[in-house]
Structure formats: structure tokens, C-alpha cells
CSV table of C-alpha atoms and ligand atoms in Angstrom, one decimal:
chain,number,residue,atom,x,y,z
A,1,MET,CA,153.3,160.8,126.3
A,2,ALA,CA,150.4,159.2,124.7
A,3,LYS,CA,150.0,155.4,125.0
A,4,MET,CA,150.7,153.6,121.8
A,5,SER,CA,148.0,151.9,120.0
A,6,ARG,CA,147.7,148.8,117.9
A,7,GLN,CA,147.0,149.3,114.2
A,8,ILE,CA,144.6,147.0,112.5
A,9,ASP,CA,144.2,147.4,108.8
A,10,ILE,CA,141.0,146.6,107.0
A,11,GLU,CA,142.2,144.9,103.8
A,12,SER,CA,140.0,144.2,100.8
A,13,GLU,CA,141.1,142.7,97.5
A,14,GLY,CA,144.7,143.6,98.2
A,15,SER,CA,144.1,147.2,99.3
A,16,VAL,CA,144.0,148.7,102.7
A,17,ILE,CA,140.4,150.3,102.7
A,18,GLY,CA,140.5,151.6,106.3
A,19,ARG,CA,142.6,151.6,109.4
A,20,ILE,CA,141.8,151.1,113.1
A,21,PHE,CA,144.0,152.3,116.0
A,22,ALA,CA,143.1,150.6,119.2
A,23,GLY,CA,144.4,150.9,122.8
A,24,GLY,CA,145.7,154.5,122.8
A,25,SER,CA,144.5,157.4,125.0
A,26,LEU,CA,141.9,159.7,123.6
A,27,GLU,CA,144.5,162.5,123.2
A,28,GLY,CA,146.8,160.1,121.5
A,29,VAL,CA,144.9,160.7,118.4
A,30,ALA,CA,146.7,164.2,118.2
A,31,GLU,CA,150.0,162.3,117.2
A,32,LEU,CA,148.2,160.6,114.4
A,33,LEU,CA,146.8,163.9,113.2
A,34,ALA,CA,150.1,165.9,113.7
A,35,ASP,CA,151.2,165.4,110.2
A,36,CYS,CA,147.9,165.8,108.6
A,37,ALA,CA,148.0,168.6,106.2
A,38,ARG,CA,144.1,168.6,105.8
A,39,PRO,CA,141.9,171.2,107.5
A,40,LEU,CA,140.2,169.4,110.4
A,41,PHE,CA,136.6,169.8,111.6
A,42,LEU,CA,134.9,168.1,114.5
A,43,VAL,CA,131.2,167.0,114.9
A,44,TYR,CA,130.4,165.7,118.4
A,45,ASP,CA,127.6,164.3,120.4
A,46,ALA,CA,126.5,167.2,122.7
A,47,ASN,CA,126.6,164.7,125.5
A,48,VAL,CA,130.4,164.3,125.3
A,49,GLY,CA,131.3,167.9,125.5
A,50,GLU,CA,134.0,167.1,128.1
A,51,LEU,CA,135.8,164.6,125.7
A,52,ALA,CA,135.3,167.3,122.8
A,53,ALA,CA,137.0,169.9,124.9
A,54,ARG,CA,140.0,167.4,125.7
A,55,LEU,CA,140.2,166.7,122.0
A,56,LEU,CA,140.1,170.4,121.0
A,57,GLU,CA,142.9,171.1,123.4
A,58,ALA,CA,145.0,168.1,122.3
A,59,VAL,CA,144.6,168.8,118.6
A,60,PRO,CA,145.7,172.2,117.6
A,61,GLY,CA,144.7,171.7,113.9
A,62,LEU,CA,141.1,171.5,114.8
A,63,ARG,CA,139.4,174.5,113.2
A,64,ALA,CA,135.8,174.2,114.5
A,65,ALA,CA,133.6,172.0,116.2
A,66,LEU,CA,129.8,171.4,116.0
A,67,PRO,CA,127.7,169.6,118.7
A,68,VAL,CA,124.8,167.5,117.5
A,69,GLU,CA,121.8,166.0,119.3
A,70,ALA,CA,122.5,162.3,118.9
A,71,THR,CA,119.2,160.7,119.3
A,72,GLU,CA,117.3,158.3,116.9
A,73,LEU,CA,114.7,161.1,116.3
A,74,LYS,CA,117.4,163.5,115.2
A,75,LYS,CA,119.3,160.9,113.1
A,76,ASP,CA,117.8,162.2,109.9
A,77,MET,CA,118.4,164.1,106.8
A,78,THR,CA,117.8,167.5,108.5
A,79,THR,CA,120.8,167.0,110.8
A,80,VAL,CA,122.9,165.8,107.9
A,81,MET,CA,122.0,169.0,106.1
A,82,ASP,CA,122.8,171.1,109.2
A,83,ILE,CA,126.3,169.4,109.2
A,84,ASN,CA,126.7,170.3,105.5
A,85,ARG,CA,125.5,173.8,106.0
A,86,TRP,CA,128.0,174.3,108.9
A,87,LEU,CA,130.9,172.8,106.9
A,88,LEU,CA,130.0,175.2,104.0
A,89,GLU,CA,129.8,178.1,106.5
A,90,GLN,CA,133.2,177.1,107.9
A,91,GLY,CA,134.7,177.2,104.5
A,92,ALA,CA,135.5,173.4,104.5
A,93,ASP,CA,137.0,172.6,101.2
A,94,ARG,CA,137.3,169.2,99.4
A,95,ASN,CA,140.5,168.5,101.2
A,96,ALA,CA,139.0,168.7,104.6
A,97,LEU,CA,138.9,165.8,107.1
A,98,LEU,CA,135.7,165.7,109.3
A,99,LEU,CA,136.3,163.9,112.6
A,100,ALA,CA,133.2,162.5,114.4
A,101,LEU,CA,133.3,162.0,118.3
A,102,GLY,CA,130.3,160.2,119.8
A,103,GLY,CA,128.4,157.0,119.6
A,104,GLY,CA,127.0,155.2,116.5
A,105,ILE,CA,124.3,157.8,115.8
A,106,THR,CA,126.9,160.6,115.6
A,107,THR,CA,129.3,158.5,113.6
A,108,ASP,CA,126.7,157.4,111.2
A,109,MET,CA,125.4,160.9,110.6
A,110,ALA,CA,128.8,162.6,110.4
A,111,GLY,CA,130.1,159.8,108.0
A,112,PHE,CA,127.0,160.3,105.7
A,113,ALA,CA,127.3,164.2,105.8
A,114,ALA,CA,131.0,163.9,104.9
A,115,SER,CA,130.1,161.4,102.1
A,116,VAL,CA,127.9,163.8,100.3
A,117,TYR,CA,129.5,167.2,101.1
A,118,LYS,CA,131.1,168.4,97.9
A,119,ARG,CA,130.6,164.8,96.5
A,120,GLY,CA,132.6,163.4,99.4
A,121,ILE,CA,135.2,164.5,101.8
A,122,ALA,CA,137.4,162.4,104.2
A,123,PHE,CA,136.1,161.5,107.6
A,124,ALA,CA,137.4,159.7,110.7
A,125,PHE,CA,135.7,158.3,113.8
A,126,ILE,CA,136.5,158.5,117.5
A,127,PRO,CA,133.7,156.4,119.0
A,128,THR,CA,132.8,157.0,122.6
A,129,THR,CA,130.5,154.1,123.2
A,130,LEU,CA,131.5,150.5,123.5
A,131,LEU,CA,128.8,149.6,120.9
A,132,SER,CA,130.3,152.0,118.3
A,133,GLN,CA,133.8,150.9,119.2
A,134,VAL,CA,133.2,147.2,118.5
A,135,ASP,CA,130.6,147.6,115.7
A,136,ALA,CA,128.9,150.9,114.5
A,137,ALA,CA,132.2,152.8,113.7
A,138,ILE,CA,133.9,150.0,111.9
A,139,GLY,CA,132.9,149.0,108.4
A,140,GLY,CA,131.8,152.1,106.7
A,141,LYS,CA,127.9,151.8,107.1
A,142,ASN,CA,126.9,155.5,107.4
A,143,GLY,CA,123.3,156.7,107.2
A,144,VAL,CA,120.2,158.1,108.7
A,145,ASN,CA,116.6,157.1,109.5
A,146,PHE,CA,114.0,158.0,106.8
A,147,MET,CA,110.2,157.7,106.9
A,148,SER,CA,110.3,155.8,110.1
A,149,TYR,CA,112.7,153.2,108.8
A,150,LYS,CA,115.9,152.8,110.5
A,151,ASN,CA,119.1,153.6,108.4
A,152,MET,CA,117.1,153.6,105.3
A,153,VAL,CA,119.2,156.3,103.5
A,154,GLY,CA,123.0,156.0,103.6
A,155,VAL,CA,126.2,154.7,102.0
A,156,ILE,CA,129.0,152.3,102.6
A,157,ARG,CA,132.1,154.5,102.5
A,158,GLN,CA,135.1,153.8,104.9
A,159,PRO,CA,136.5,156.3,107.5
A,160,GLU,CA,140.1,157.2,106.9
A,161,PHE,CA,140.6,155.8,110.4
A,162,THR,CA,138.7,154.8,113.6
A,163,TRP,CA,140.5,155.6,116.9
A,164,LEU,CA,139.5,153.2,119.7
A,165,SER,CA,140.3,154.1,123.3
A,166,ALA,CA,138.6,152.7,126.4
A,167,ASP,CA,139.6,156.2,127.8
A,168,ALA,CA,136.6,157.5,125.9
A,169,LEU,CA,134.3,155.2,127.8
A,170,GLU,CA,135.0,156.3,131.4
A,171,SER,CA,131.9,158.3,131.7
A,172,LEU,CA,129.6,155.9,129.7
A,173,PRO,CA,126.5,155.0,131.7
A,174,HIS,CA,126.4,151.5,132.9
A,175,LYS,CA,123.2,150.6,130.8
A,176,GLU,CA,125.0,151.8,127.6
A,177,PHE,CA,128.1,149.9,128.3
A,178,LEU,CA,126.0,146.8,128.6
A,179,GLY,CA,124.6,147.4,125.2
A,180,GLY,CA,128.1,147.4,123.7
A,181,ALA,CA,129.0,144.3,125.8
A,182,ALA,CA,126.3,142.4,123.9
A,183,GLU,CA,127.8,143.4,120.6
A,184,MET,CA,131.2,142.4,121.7
A,185,LEU,CA,130.0,139.0,122.8
A,186,LYS,CA,128.2,138.7,119.6
A,187,THR,CA,131.5,139.3,117.6
A,188,PHE,CA,133.3,136.7,119.5
A,189,MET,CA,130.3,134.2,119.0
A,190,ILE,CA,131.0,134.7,115.3
A,191,GLU,CA,134.7,134.3,115.5
A,192,ASP,CA,136.1,133.2,118.8
A,193,ASN,CA,139.9,132.1,119.1
A,194,GLY,CA,139.3,132.1,122.9
A,195,TRP,CA,138.1,135.7,123.1
A,196,TYR,CA,134.5,134.7,124.0
A,197,GLU,CA,135.5,133.2,127.4
A,198,ARG,CA,137.9,136.1,128.0
A,199,ALA,CA,135.2,138.5,127.4
A,200,VAL,CA,132.6,136.7,129.5
A,201,GLY,CA,135.3,136.6,132.3
A,202,LEU,CA,136.2,140.3,132.2
A,203,LEU,CA,132.6,141.6,131.7
A,204,GLY,CA,131.5,139.4,134.5
A,205,LYS,CA,134.2,140.9,136.8
A,206,MET,CA,133.2,144.4,135.7
A,207,GLU,CA,129.6,143.7,136.4
A,208,SER,CA,130.2,142.4,139.9
A,209,GLU,CA,132.0,145.7,140.5
A,210,ALA,CA,129.2,147.7,138.8
A,211,GLU,CA,128.0,149.3,142.0
A,212,SER,CA,131.2,151.2,142.0
A,213,TRP,CA,130.9,152.0,138.4
A,214,ASP,CA,130.8,155.6,138.4
A,215,GLY,CA,134.2,157.2,139.1
A,216,ASN,CA,135.9,154.3,140.8
A,217,PRO,CA,139.4,155.1,139.7
A,218,GLU,CA,140.8,151.7,140.7
A,219,THR,CA,138.5,149.6,138.6
A,220,HIS,CA,137.4,151.9,135.8
A,221,ALA,CA,139.9,154.6,135.1
A,222,SER,CA,141.7,154.5,131.8
A,223,ASP,CA,144.9,153.4,133.5
A,224,GLY,CA,143.2,151.0,135.9
A,225,PRO,CA,143.5,147.1,135.5
A,226,ARG,CA,140.1,146.5,134.0
A,227,PHE,CA,140.5,149.1,131.2
A,228,GLY,CA,143.8,147.6,130.1
A,229,GLU,CA,142.1,144.3,129.4
A,230,LEU,CA,139.0,146.0,128.1
A,231,ASN,CA,141.2,147.8,125.5
A,232,GLU,CA,142.6,144.3,124.5
A,233,LEU,CA,139.1,142.9,124.0
A,234,ILE,CA,137.9,146.0,122.0
A,235,ALA,CA,140.9,145.5,119.7
A,236,ALA,CA,140.3,141.8,119.3
A,237,ALA,CA,136.6,142.5,118.4
A,238,ALA,CA,137.6,145.3,116.1
A,239,ALA,CA,140.0,143.0,114.4
A,240,VAL,CA,137.3,140.3,113.9
A,241,LYS,CA,135.0,143.0,112.4
A,242,ALA,CA,137.7,144.4,110.2
A,243,GLY,CA,138.4,140.9,108.8
A,244,ILE,CA,134.8,140.3,107.9
A,245,VAL,CA,134.3,143.7,106.4
A,246,GLY,CA,137.6,143.4,104.3
A,247,ARG,CA,136.3,140.0,103.0
A,248,ASP,CA,132.7,141.3,102.3
A,249,GLN,CA,132.5,145.2,102.4
A,250,PHE,CA,129.2,145.3,100.6
A,251,GLU,CA,127.4,142.6,102.6
A,252,LYS,CA,126.8,140.0,99.9
A,253,GLY,CA,127.5,137.1,102.2
A,254,GLU,CA,129.8,136.8,105.2
A,255,ARG,CA,129.1,140.2,106.6
A,256,ARG,CA,125.5,139.2,107.2
A,257,LYS,CA,126.9,137.0,110.1
A,258,LEU,CA,127.3,140.2,112.0
A,259,ASN,CA,123.5,140.2,112.2
A,260,LEU,CA,123.5,137.4,114.7
A,261,GLY,CA,120.6,138.0,117.1
A,262,HIS,CA,119.4,140.9,115.1
A,263,THR,CA,116.4,139.6,113.2
A,264,PHE,CA,114.8,139.0,116.7
A,265,ALA,CA,116.3,142.2,118.0
A,266,HIS,CA,114.9,144.4,115.4
A,267,ALA,CA,111.4,142.9,116.1
A,268,ILE,CA,111.8,143.5,119.8
A,269,GLU,CA,112.9,147.2,119.3
A,270,HIS,CA,110.0,147.7,116.8
A,271,ILE,CA,107.4,146.4,119.2
A,272,SER,CA,109.0,148.3,122.2
A,273,ARG,CA,108.3,151.6,120.5
A,274,ASP,CA,104.8,151.4,121.7
A,275,GLY,CA,105.6,150.9,125.2
A,276,GLU,CA,108.6,150.6,127.6
A,277,PRO,CA,111.5,151.2,125.0
A,278,VAL,CA,114.1,148.4,124.7
A,279,SER,CA,117.5,149.7,123.6
A,280,HIS,CA,119.4,148.1,120.6
A,281,GLY,CA,122.0,146.6,122.9
A,282,GLU,CA,119.4,145.2,125.2
A,283,ALA,CA,117.3,143.8,122.2
A,284,VAL,CA,120.5,142.2,120.8
A,285,ALA,CA,121.3,140.4,124.0
A,286,MET,CA,117.8,138.9,124.1
A,287,GLY,CA,117.9,138.3,120.3
A,288,ILE,CA,121.1,136.3,120.5
A,289,VAL,CA,119.7,134.1,123.2
A,290,LEU,CA,116.6,133.5,121.1
A,291,ALA,CA,118.8,132.8,118.0
A,292,ALA,CA,120.7,130.2,120.2
A,293,LYS,CA,117.4,128.6,121.2
A,294,LEU,CA,116.2,128.4,117.6
A,295,SER,CA,119.5,126.9,116.5
A,296,GLU,CA,119.1,124.2,119.4
A,297,LYS,CA,115.5,123.5,118.4
A,298,ILE,CA,116.2,122.9,114.7
A,299,GLY,CA,119.2,120.7,115.7
A,300,MET,CA,121.9,122.9,114.3
A,301,CYS,CA,123.9,123.0,117.6
A,302,ALA,CA,124.1,120.7,120.7
A,303,GLU,CA,121.5,120.9,123.4
A,304,GLY,CA,122.5,123.3,126.2
A,305,LEU,CA,124.1,126.0,124.1
A,306,ALA,CA,121.2,128.3,124.6
A,307,ASP,CA,121.4,127.9,128.5
A,308,ARG,CA,125.1,128.4,128.4
A,309,VAL,CA,124.8,131.7,126.4
A,310,ARG,CA,121.9,132.9,128.7
A,311,ASN,CA,124.1,132.2,131.9
A,312,ASP,CA,127.1,133.8,130.4
A,313,PHE,CA,125.0,136.9,129.4
A,314,VAL,CA,123.2,137.1,132.8
A,315,ASN,CA,126.6,137.0,134.6
A,316,CYS,CA,127.7,139.9,132.4
A,317,GLY,CA,124.7,141.9,133.6
A,318,LEU,CA,122.7,141.5,130.4
A,319,GLN,CA,119.0,141.3,130.4
A,320,THR,CA,118.0,138.1,128.5
A,321,SER,CA,114.4,137.6,128.9
A,322,CYS,CA,112.3,138.8,126.1
A,323,PRO,CA,109.0,140.6,127.2
A,324,TYR,CA,107.1,139.5,124.0
A,325,THR,CA,105.7,136.2,122.7
A,326,ILE,CA,107.3,134.7,119.5
A,327,ALA,CA,104.0,135.2,117.7
A,328,ARG,CA,104.2,138.9,118.4
A,329,MET,CA,107.8,139.1,117.3
A,330,ALA,CA,107.1,137.0,114.2
A,331,GLU,CA,104.3,139.6,113.2
A,332,ALA,CA,106.9,142.3,113.4
A,333,MET,CA,109.5,140.2,111.4
A,334,GLY,CA,107.0,139.5,108.7
A,335,MET,CA,106.4,143.4,108.3
A,336,ASP,CA,110.2,144.0,108.1
A,337,LYS,CA,111.5,145.6,104.9
A,338,LYS,CA,113.8,142.7,104.3
A,339,ALA,CA,111.1,140.0,104.6
A,340,GLU,CA,110.2,138.2,101.4
A,341,ASP,CA,106.9,136.2,101.2
A,342,GLY,CA,107.0,135.7,104.9
A,343,ARG,CA,110.6,134.3,104.8
A,344,VAL,CA,113.2,136.1,106.9
A,345,ARG,CA,117.0,135.6,107.2
A,346,PHE,CA,118.4,134.4,110.6
A,347,VAL,CA,122.0,134.0,111.7
A,348,LEU,CA,122.1,130.7,113.7
A,349,LEU,CA,124.8,129.1,115.9
A,350,ARG,CA,126.5,125.7,115.4
A,351,GLY,CA,128.6,126.6,118.5
A,352,ILE,CA,130.6,129.5,119.9
A,353,GLY,CA,132.6,130.9,117.0
A,354,ASP,CA,130.6,129.0,114.3
A,355,VAL,CA,127.5,130.7,112.9
A,356,ASP,CA,125.6,130.5,109.5
A,357,THR,CA,122.9,132.3,107.9
A,358,CYS,CA,119.4,130.6,107.2
A,359,THR,CA,116.3,131.9,105.5
A,360,LEU,CA,113.2,130.5,107.3
A,361,ASP,CA,109.5,130.9,107.1
A,362,VAL,CA,108.4,133.0,110.0
A,363,ALA,CA,105.3,130.9,110.5
A,364,ASP,CA,107.6,127.8,110.8
A,365,VAL,CA,109.9,129.6,113.3
A,366,VAL,CA,106.8,130.4,115.6
A,367,LYS,CA,105.9,126.7,115.5
A,368,ILE,CA,109.4,125.5,116.3
A,369,MET,CA,109.9,128.0,119.1
A,370,GLU,CA,106.5,127.2,120.7
A,371,LYS,CA,107.2,123.4,120.8
B,401,LIG,N1,126.5,146.3,112.2
B,401,LIG,C1,126.7,145.3,111.3
B,401,LIG,C2,127.6,145.7,110.0
B,401,LIG,O1,128.3,146.7,110.2
B,401,LIG,O2,127.5,145.0,109.1
């Protein structure tokens, strides 16, 4: 029998615009789909073929499955059109539901492909990375890279549902897990309610057991003690994001807070393209620590917050020291498509669970950070 999951609705202006189910097993999604009269199709990251096979076995209504190469280089219009061509070849009509199984790249591409196929069919996500479970697969941002800009072409359109299960993370490489851990901690730094400390505690424990990461049934199997707690944290982070998205689906204000650490992170990722690549999650961890430092330097939060955050992150196994100078990052920030007259938006901290956005002159940020 599938483990029952917690339902979190994304409510906007009095309507439910999306549903999240957290804490069930991967196969549990079959129960949700049992009464679904729509023709079902699956797009999945070729790296999670085993999970796709489990899903195909569990969900008899699935008509066809398409593996995709889920890399930043392949996250483009060509792959979106490949998905559309395949849907057409499979005879998918406007009533179809496209399921996406994979990390944020897969869900972003499939969500976008579904949004334009026959002017839009329904889609739903089963994210298989921690990062996509707590962030990318929630909130309806779907799109692809275009002309070397990340996520330049896309839509905001909500999945019918997002199915979250720590079960789907069992074979996630440790490095990728840490990237998601950074986004989870970010979420609780925006809205806390005691979850930040709980997350630091659990992620710290998991990190200290990381040597036995691969295949240790006691600590990391879906029915092991850690994954039960992890499921709770994933659900809590998803609920925070669902609340924010419900209040500001189209990112006019509050949703921008989810970019905590991302102004620095995007600059780090951009620079790292010319050398040793830094992943998004790694860059976010470094970026959050830098944002805390900047908050401290401008007197927005009490002294010591940046050190506390850095220590917490290090205990959770996150890399926090940024390999680039602030001047180099500032150059990249100034070139960002969102920069206006050398001014860039930062999300800064007053404390854990209390953040705000601030537009600052990049040149001033360099001076402040170098002081
Ligand atoms: N990843 C930030 C957002 O969905 O708004």
C-alpha cells in the first residue's frame, strides 16, 4: 500500500492554482492518477531510467515515455520541439496530461513544451532532485535557455500537481543533494517557523554519515529514519514556497525573496563557465553567505549572522568560500540582463526568517564588501 501524502494547495486570489503532494512513495502517484481520465504521457531524464521504469510499472495508464538529455546545453527550444514532435507522433490530444520525471531541467522543459503544445495541455511533475523538490518544480516557472541566456524563453503556468517523495532521491549523487540542501536552507531563511534549525540539524547528521551515502539502507533508504524527517522538511519547504507563489505568482514583489543569494550566485556561475564549473546549488550556498555578509556590513542585521550562517552551511557539507573577488563578481552582475544603470537587486537578511529586497549600486557593493 502506498504511503499517504500530505496535500498542500497553492491558493491565489481565492482559487487553488496548483497542488503539491508530499511524503508518499514514488509509486503512490499511481493512486492519484487512478481516476484520471486523461491520456498520460511521460518525459523523463535519461539518467533516472530506473525510476521511470518503476513509474511505468506502477501507472498502467501511461501510454508512452520519452527520455531526454537533461543538461543546461540541451535545455533549449530544440528539445522542446522534440517533445512536441513526439507528443504529436503519439497522437496526444488537448486532453492529454504530460508527466515529467527528473530534476529542474527536465521539469522546466516538459512544462514549457506542454504549455505550447496545441496551445497548452496539462502537465504534472515528479521531481527527482532535492533542488527541484523544494524549488524548481514548484511555482510554475517553465522555460529554456536561449542565446546563451539562462531561462530566457518561458512561461509561468502551474502544473496540475507536483508529487514530492524523498523516495525519488535515493540514488541522487551526494553533490547534487547538497545543491538542494542549499535551496532548502534558503527557503527557511526566508520563512522560518523553527524549520531552519531542524533543517541544519538533519542535514548536518546526514552529512556526518555521508561516507556511507550510497546504498546505506539504514540511513538513506526511503523507509529509513532520515528520509522520514527529510520528507517532512521537503514538505515544509514546499509549503513555504507554495505560500509565496500563491501571494505573488508573477513575481511582482514577495516572490523575489526566493532569490536570496542568487544575485551573487548567478555572477559566480557566470564566471565559472570559463574555468572549473560551479553548480547552481554550490553557487547559491556561497551567494547566501555573501548576502549575509553584505546585510551585516550595511547594518541590516546583527553582527555575527554571516558567521552563524557560514558555520551552519559548513556543518551541512556546503562549500561556502567563493573563489572570486567581489570586484570580479560585480563586473558579472553589472552585465546581467536585469541590471539597470549599474544597479542590481539583492535580497538581504535582517535575521533568519526575515529578508527584504534592496536595489544597490554595484560599485557601492564592492566598496562596502571590501571594507
Ligand atoms: N526559483 C525562484 C522562483 O521560483 O521564483
